[in-house]
XYZ file of C-alpha atoms in Angstrom:
54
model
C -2.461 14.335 6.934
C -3.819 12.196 3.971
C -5.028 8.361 4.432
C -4.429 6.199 0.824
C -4.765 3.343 0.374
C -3.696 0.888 -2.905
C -3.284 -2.636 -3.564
C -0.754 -5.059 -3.737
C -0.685 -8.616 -5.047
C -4.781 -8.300 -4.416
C -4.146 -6.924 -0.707
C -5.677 -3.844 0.514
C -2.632 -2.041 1.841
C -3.697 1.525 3.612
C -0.613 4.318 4.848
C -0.834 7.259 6.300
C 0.818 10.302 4.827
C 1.922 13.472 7.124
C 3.008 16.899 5.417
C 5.166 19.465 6.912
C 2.967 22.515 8.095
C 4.622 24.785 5.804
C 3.454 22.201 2.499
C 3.929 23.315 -0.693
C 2.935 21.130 -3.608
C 5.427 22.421 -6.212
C 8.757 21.462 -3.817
C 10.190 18.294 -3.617
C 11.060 16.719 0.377
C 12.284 13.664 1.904
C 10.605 11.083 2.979
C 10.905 9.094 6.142
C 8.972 5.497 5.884
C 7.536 4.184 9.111
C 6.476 0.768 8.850
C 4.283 -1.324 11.474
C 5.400 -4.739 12.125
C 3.181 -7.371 10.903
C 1.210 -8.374 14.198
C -0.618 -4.572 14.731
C -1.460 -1.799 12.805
C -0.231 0.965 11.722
C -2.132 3.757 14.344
C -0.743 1.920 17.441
C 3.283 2.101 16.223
C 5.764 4.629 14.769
C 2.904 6.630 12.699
C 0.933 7.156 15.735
C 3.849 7.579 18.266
C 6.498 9.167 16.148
C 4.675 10.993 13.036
C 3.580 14.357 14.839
C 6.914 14.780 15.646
C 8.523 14.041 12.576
């Protein structure tokens, strides 16, 4: 798991990034984009719930 973070139109925007056990930097994978909705963040939704799993 990797925490970035980047901004966008001068807003800090932070993510989350999860990598299969079996990682290998020189393969390409899908991705699968979990967004939070805009009243919470993003460790009480999908990334939290879901992202283990995943």
């Amino acid at each position: 798991m990797k925490t970035v973070t980047f901004k966008n139109k001068n807003i800090d925007v932070s993510a989350t990034i999860r990598f299969p056990k079996d990682f290998d930097e020189n393969k390409t994978y899908a991705a699968i984009v979990c967004a939070h909705p805009i009243s919470s963040c993003k460790e009480q939704t999908a990334g939290a719930i879901y992202g283990e799993k995943l």
